Each structure stands twice: as structure tokens, then as C-alpha cells.
Short mmCIF file of C-alpha atoms in Angstrom, two decimals:
data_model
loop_
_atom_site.label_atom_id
_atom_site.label_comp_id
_atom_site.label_asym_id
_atom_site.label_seq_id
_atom_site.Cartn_x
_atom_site.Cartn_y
_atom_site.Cartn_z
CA UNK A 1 -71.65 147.06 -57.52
CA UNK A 2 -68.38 147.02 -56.39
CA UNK A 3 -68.89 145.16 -53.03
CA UNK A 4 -70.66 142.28 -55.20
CA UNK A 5 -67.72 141.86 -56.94
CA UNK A 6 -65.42 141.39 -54.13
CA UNK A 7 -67.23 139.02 -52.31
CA UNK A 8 -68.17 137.09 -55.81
CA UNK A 9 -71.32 136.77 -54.60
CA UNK A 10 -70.83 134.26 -51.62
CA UNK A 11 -73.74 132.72 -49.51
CA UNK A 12 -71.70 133.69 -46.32
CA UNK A 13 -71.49 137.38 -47.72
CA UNK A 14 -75.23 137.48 -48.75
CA UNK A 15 -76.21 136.62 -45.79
CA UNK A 16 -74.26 138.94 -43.41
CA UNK A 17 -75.50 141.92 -45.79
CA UNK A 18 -78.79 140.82 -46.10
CA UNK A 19 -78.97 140.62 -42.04
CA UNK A 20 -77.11 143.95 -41.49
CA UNK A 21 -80.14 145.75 -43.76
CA UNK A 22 -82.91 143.78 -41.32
CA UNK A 23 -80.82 145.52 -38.40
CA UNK A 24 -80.92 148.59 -39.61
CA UNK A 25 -84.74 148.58 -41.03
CA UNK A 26 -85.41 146.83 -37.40
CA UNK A 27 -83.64 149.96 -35.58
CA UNK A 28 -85.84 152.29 -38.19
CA UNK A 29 -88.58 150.64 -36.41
CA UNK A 30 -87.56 151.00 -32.84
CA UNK A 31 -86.81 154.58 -33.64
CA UNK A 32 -90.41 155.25 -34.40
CA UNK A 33 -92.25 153.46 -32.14
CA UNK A 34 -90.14 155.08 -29.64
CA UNK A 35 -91.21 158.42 -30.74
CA UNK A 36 -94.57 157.11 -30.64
CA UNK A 37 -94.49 155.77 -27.17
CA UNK A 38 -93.25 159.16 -26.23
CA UNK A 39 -95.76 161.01 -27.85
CA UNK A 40 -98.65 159.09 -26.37
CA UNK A 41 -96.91 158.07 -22.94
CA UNK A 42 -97.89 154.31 -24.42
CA UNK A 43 -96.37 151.93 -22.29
CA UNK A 44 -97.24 149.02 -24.15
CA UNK A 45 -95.42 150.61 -26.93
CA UNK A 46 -92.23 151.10 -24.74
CA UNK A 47 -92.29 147.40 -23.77
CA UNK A 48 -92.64 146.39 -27.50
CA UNK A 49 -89.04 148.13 -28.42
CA UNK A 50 -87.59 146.71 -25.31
CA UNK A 51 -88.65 143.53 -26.72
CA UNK A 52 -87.03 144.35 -30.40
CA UNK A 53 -83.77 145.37 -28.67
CA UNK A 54 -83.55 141.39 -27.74
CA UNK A 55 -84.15 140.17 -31.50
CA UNK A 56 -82.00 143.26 -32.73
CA UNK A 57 -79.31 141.46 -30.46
CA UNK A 58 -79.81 137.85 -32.50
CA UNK A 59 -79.35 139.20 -35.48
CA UNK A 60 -76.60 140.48 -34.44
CA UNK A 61 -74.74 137.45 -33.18
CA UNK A 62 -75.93 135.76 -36.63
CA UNK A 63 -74.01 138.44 -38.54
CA UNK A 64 -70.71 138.22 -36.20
CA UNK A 65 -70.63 134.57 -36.00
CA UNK A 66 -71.06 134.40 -40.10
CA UNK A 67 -68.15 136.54 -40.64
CA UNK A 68 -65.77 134.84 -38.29
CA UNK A 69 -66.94 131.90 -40.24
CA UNK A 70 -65.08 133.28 -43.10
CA UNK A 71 -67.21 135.73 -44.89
CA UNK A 72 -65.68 138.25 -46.34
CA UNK A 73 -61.76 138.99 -47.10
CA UNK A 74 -59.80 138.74 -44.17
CA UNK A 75 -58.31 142.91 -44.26
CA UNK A 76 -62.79 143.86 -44.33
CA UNK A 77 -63.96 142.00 -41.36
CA UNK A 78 -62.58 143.88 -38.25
CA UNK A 79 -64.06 147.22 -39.20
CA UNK A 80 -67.15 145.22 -40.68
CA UNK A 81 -67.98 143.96 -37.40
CA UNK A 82 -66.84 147.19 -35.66
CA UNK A 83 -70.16 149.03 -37.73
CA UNK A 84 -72.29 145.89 -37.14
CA UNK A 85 -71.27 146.55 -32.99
CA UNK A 86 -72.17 150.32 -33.31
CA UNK A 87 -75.34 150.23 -34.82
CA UNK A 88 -75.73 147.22 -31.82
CA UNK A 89 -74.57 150.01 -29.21
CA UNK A 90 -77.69 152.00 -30.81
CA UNK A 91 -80.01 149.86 -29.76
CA UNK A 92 -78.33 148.93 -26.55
CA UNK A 93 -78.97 153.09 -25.72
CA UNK A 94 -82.26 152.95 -27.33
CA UNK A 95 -83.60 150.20 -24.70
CA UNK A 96 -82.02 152.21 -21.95
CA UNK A 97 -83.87 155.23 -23.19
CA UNK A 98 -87.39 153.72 -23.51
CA UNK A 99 -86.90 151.71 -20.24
CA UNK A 100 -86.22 155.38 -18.70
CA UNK A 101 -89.36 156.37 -20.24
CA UNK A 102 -91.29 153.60 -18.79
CA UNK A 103 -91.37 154.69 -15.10
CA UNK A 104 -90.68 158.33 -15.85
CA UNK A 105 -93.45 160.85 -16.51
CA UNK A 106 -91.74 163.22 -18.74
CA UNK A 107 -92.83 166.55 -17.93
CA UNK A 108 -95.13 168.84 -20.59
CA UNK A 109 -92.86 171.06 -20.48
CA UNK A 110 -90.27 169.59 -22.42
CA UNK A 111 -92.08 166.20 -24.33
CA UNK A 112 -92.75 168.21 -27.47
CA UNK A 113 -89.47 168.57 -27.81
CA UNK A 114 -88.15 165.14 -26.86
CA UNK A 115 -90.44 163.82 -29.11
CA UNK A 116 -89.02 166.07 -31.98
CA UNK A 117 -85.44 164.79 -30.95
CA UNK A 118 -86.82 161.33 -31.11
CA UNK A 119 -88.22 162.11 -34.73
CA UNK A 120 -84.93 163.46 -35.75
CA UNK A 121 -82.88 160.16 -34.38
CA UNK A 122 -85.53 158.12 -36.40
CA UNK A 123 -84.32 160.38 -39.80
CA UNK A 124 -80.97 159.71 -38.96
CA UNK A 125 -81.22 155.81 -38.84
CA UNK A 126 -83.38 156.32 -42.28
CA UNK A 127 -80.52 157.86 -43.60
CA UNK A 128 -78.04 155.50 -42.38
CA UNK A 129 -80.01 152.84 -43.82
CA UNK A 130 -79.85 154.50 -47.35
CA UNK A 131 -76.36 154.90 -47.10
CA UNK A 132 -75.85 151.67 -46.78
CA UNK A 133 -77.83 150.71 -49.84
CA UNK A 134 -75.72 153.30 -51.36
CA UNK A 135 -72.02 151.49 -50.10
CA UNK A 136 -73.81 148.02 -51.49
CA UNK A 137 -74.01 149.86 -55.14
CA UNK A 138 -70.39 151.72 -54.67
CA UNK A 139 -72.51 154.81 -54.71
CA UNK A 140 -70.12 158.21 -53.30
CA UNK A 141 -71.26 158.33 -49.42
CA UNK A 142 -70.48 162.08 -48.69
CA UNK A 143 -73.56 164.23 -49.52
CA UNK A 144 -75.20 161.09 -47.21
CA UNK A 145 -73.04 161.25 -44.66
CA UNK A 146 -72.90 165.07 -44.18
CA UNK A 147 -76.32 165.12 -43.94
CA UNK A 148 -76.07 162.75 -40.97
CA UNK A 149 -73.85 165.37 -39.49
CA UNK A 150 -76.69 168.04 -39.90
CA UNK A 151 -79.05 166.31 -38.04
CA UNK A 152 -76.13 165.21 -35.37
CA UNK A 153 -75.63 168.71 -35.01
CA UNK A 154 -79.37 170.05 -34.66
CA UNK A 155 -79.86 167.35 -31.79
CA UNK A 156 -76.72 169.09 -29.95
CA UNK A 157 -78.27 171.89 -30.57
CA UNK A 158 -81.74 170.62 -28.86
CA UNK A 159 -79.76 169.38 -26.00
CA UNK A 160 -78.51 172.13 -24.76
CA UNK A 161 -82.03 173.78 -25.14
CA UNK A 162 -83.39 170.80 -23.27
CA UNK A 163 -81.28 170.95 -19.87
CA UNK A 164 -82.26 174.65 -20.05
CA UNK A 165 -86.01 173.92 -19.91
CA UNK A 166 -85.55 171.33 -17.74
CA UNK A 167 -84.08 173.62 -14.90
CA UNK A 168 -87.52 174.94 -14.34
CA UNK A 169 -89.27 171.54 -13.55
CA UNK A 170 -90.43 171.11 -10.31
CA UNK A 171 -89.25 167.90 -9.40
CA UNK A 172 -90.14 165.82 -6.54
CA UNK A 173 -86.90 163.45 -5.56
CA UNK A 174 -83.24 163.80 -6.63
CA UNK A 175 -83.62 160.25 -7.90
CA UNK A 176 -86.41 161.88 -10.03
CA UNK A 177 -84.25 164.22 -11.42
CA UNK A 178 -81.35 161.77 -12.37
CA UNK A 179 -83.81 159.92 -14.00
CA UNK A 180 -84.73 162.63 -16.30
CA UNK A 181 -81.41 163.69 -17.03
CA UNK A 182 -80.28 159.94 -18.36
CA UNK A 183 -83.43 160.30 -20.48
CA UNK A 184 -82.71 163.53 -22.16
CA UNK A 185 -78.87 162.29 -21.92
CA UNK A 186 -79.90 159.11 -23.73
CA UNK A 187 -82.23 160.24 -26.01
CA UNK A 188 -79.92 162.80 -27.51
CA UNK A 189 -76.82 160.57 -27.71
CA UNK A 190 -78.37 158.13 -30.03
CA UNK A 191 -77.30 160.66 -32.59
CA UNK A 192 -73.82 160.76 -31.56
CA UNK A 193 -74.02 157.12 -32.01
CA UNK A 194 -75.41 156.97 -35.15
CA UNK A 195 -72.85 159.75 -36.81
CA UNK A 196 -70.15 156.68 -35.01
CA UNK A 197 -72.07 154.37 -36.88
CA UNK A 198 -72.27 156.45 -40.26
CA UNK A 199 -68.45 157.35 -40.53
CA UNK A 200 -67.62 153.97 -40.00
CA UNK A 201 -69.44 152.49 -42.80
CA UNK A 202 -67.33 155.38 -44.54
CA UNK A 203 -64.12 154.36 -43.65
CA UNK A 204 -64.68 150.35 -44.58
CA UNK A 205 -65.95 152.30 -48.51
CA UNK A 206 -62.70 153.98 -48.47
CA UNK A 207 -60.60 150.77 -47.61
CA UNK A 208 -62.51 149.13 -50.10
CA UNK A 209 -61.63 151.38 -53.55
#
């Protein structure tokens, strides 16, 4: 309960944590619908995350504009904000890869796969979300954290495999092919992203004992 204690339970403070958590559970969200949508080819799926990017992107102007209000202890803010603009950056790549999925037709060949990445990224926000519960109790962040890495690592790992696969799809235009290479380009940087996101939230922890 550390946090609690240094914010002595402010309405400001509650209110910036309380929006950062609906971020986060709506990113959870996008994450799996855009697994989903992958899964199925569901277009109206893919237009509904589009659409939560744009109310993931209010509540994240509410959080910014309540801390510059004053929430918070002066020395916490920059590197508060700096986690509330990465997870933002998330879903700023997560529109980009769903609207890439909305005119592409993803070949066979390789959607089982993209849709496992896609499952993985979804983990990875899960677990991002229950570290942050765990910083709100003063809960140690490492065993969390590292397993963030793991997954990180595994979708590297995919990558590669992916742009391997990918050689041997017959593709029809060169503006075809770039368009499957942001995809898979997209789709597995979220996790590089969300690792960002994850050892930030470690180093405000740190700042904070």
C-alpha cells in the first residue's frame, strides 16, 4: 500500500489510477478482439478496435490533463505520464495493425501463427495489467516483469519464423507485399512495446521506495 500512502489518498490521484487500470483492461480488450478478428477474418470486429483505439485515446488525455493538474508529487509525474504515453503508443500500433488487417487477406499459410502472436500480445497486456495491481499494493515487480520478457522473447522468436514463411507466398503486387510485412512488423512489435511499457512502470516502483 505504499503508493496509497504517498498520495494520502487524493481525488486527483484516485482518479488518474483508477483511469490508467480502465486503459489497460480496455487494451486487454483490444488485444483479444484483435486476435479474434484475425482468427475469423471478421471485419466488423476490426472496425470495433479501431473504434476503442479513439476512446483508449480520451482516457488518456483525462489521465495527462489530471496530473498536470497537480496529482501526484511533483519528482512522480514525468515518468508517470511517460508509462501512461507507452501503453498509448500500444494502442496507437494496435489500430495500425488491425487497419492493416482490414484490407489485407492474410495468407493461410501463416494466420495460425499470427493469430498465436496475437494471443501471446493479449497475455502480455494481462500481465502488465497485474503488475500494475501489484505496484498499487507495493508488491516486488520482478518475477512479473521477467515473465513479460519471456513472452517478448518468444514473439522475436515467431518473427523471425514468420518472414521465413512468408517468403513463399505468392503475392500479387509489391504494394501487397509491403502491406503484409507492416502487418507481421506491427503485430510483433506490440510486444516490444509492451516490455517499454512494463520496465517503465518498474523504474517509477524503484523511484518510489
Amino acid at each position: 500500500m505504499f503508493l496509497y500512502r504517498l498520495i494520502s489518498q487524493g481525488k486527483k490521484e484516485r482518479i488518474v489510477l483508477e483511469n490508467i487500470r480502465r486503459h489497460l483492461g480496455l487494451l486487454c480488450t483490444a488485444c483479444a478482439h484483435l486476435k479474434d478478428a484475425i482468427e475469423m477474418h471478421d471485419k466488423r470486429l476490426m472496425r470495433y478496435v479501431i473504434g476503442m483505439e479513439k476512446e483508449g485515446d480520451v482516457i488518456r488525455r483525462q489521465i495527462i490533463a489530471h496530473i498536470y493538474e497537480g496529482a501526484f508529487l511533483p519528482y512522480v509525474r514525468p515518468n508517470l505520464c511517460k508509462f501512461v504515453e507507452i501503453v498509448d503508443d500500444v494502442f496507437d500500433l494496435l489500430e495500425d495493425v488491425t487497419s492493416y488487417s482490414l484490407d489485407l487477406n492474410i495468407p493461410e499459410r501463416i494466420r495460425g501463427e499470427c493469430v498465436r502472436v496475437a494471443h501471446l500480445n493479449r497475455r502480455m497486456i494481462e500481465m502488465l495489467l497485474i503488475t500494475f495491481d501489484s505496484f498499487l499494493k507495493g508488491e516486488d515487480l520482478r518475477e512479473k516483469t521477467l515473465a513479460i520478457r519471456i513472452y517478448e522473447k518468444k514473439i522475436d522468436e515467431m518473427k523471425f519464423g514468420l518472414f521465413k514463411d512468408v517468403r513463399d507466398v505468392p503475392l500479387k503486387t509489391f504494394w501487397e507485399g509491403r502491406m503484409l510485412f507492416d502487418f507481421i512488423n506491427g503485430l510483433t512489435g506490440l510486444s516490444d512495446m509492451i516490455e517499454d511499457a512494463s520496465d517503465s512502470l518498474q523504474i517509477i516502483f524503484v523511484s518510489m521506495r
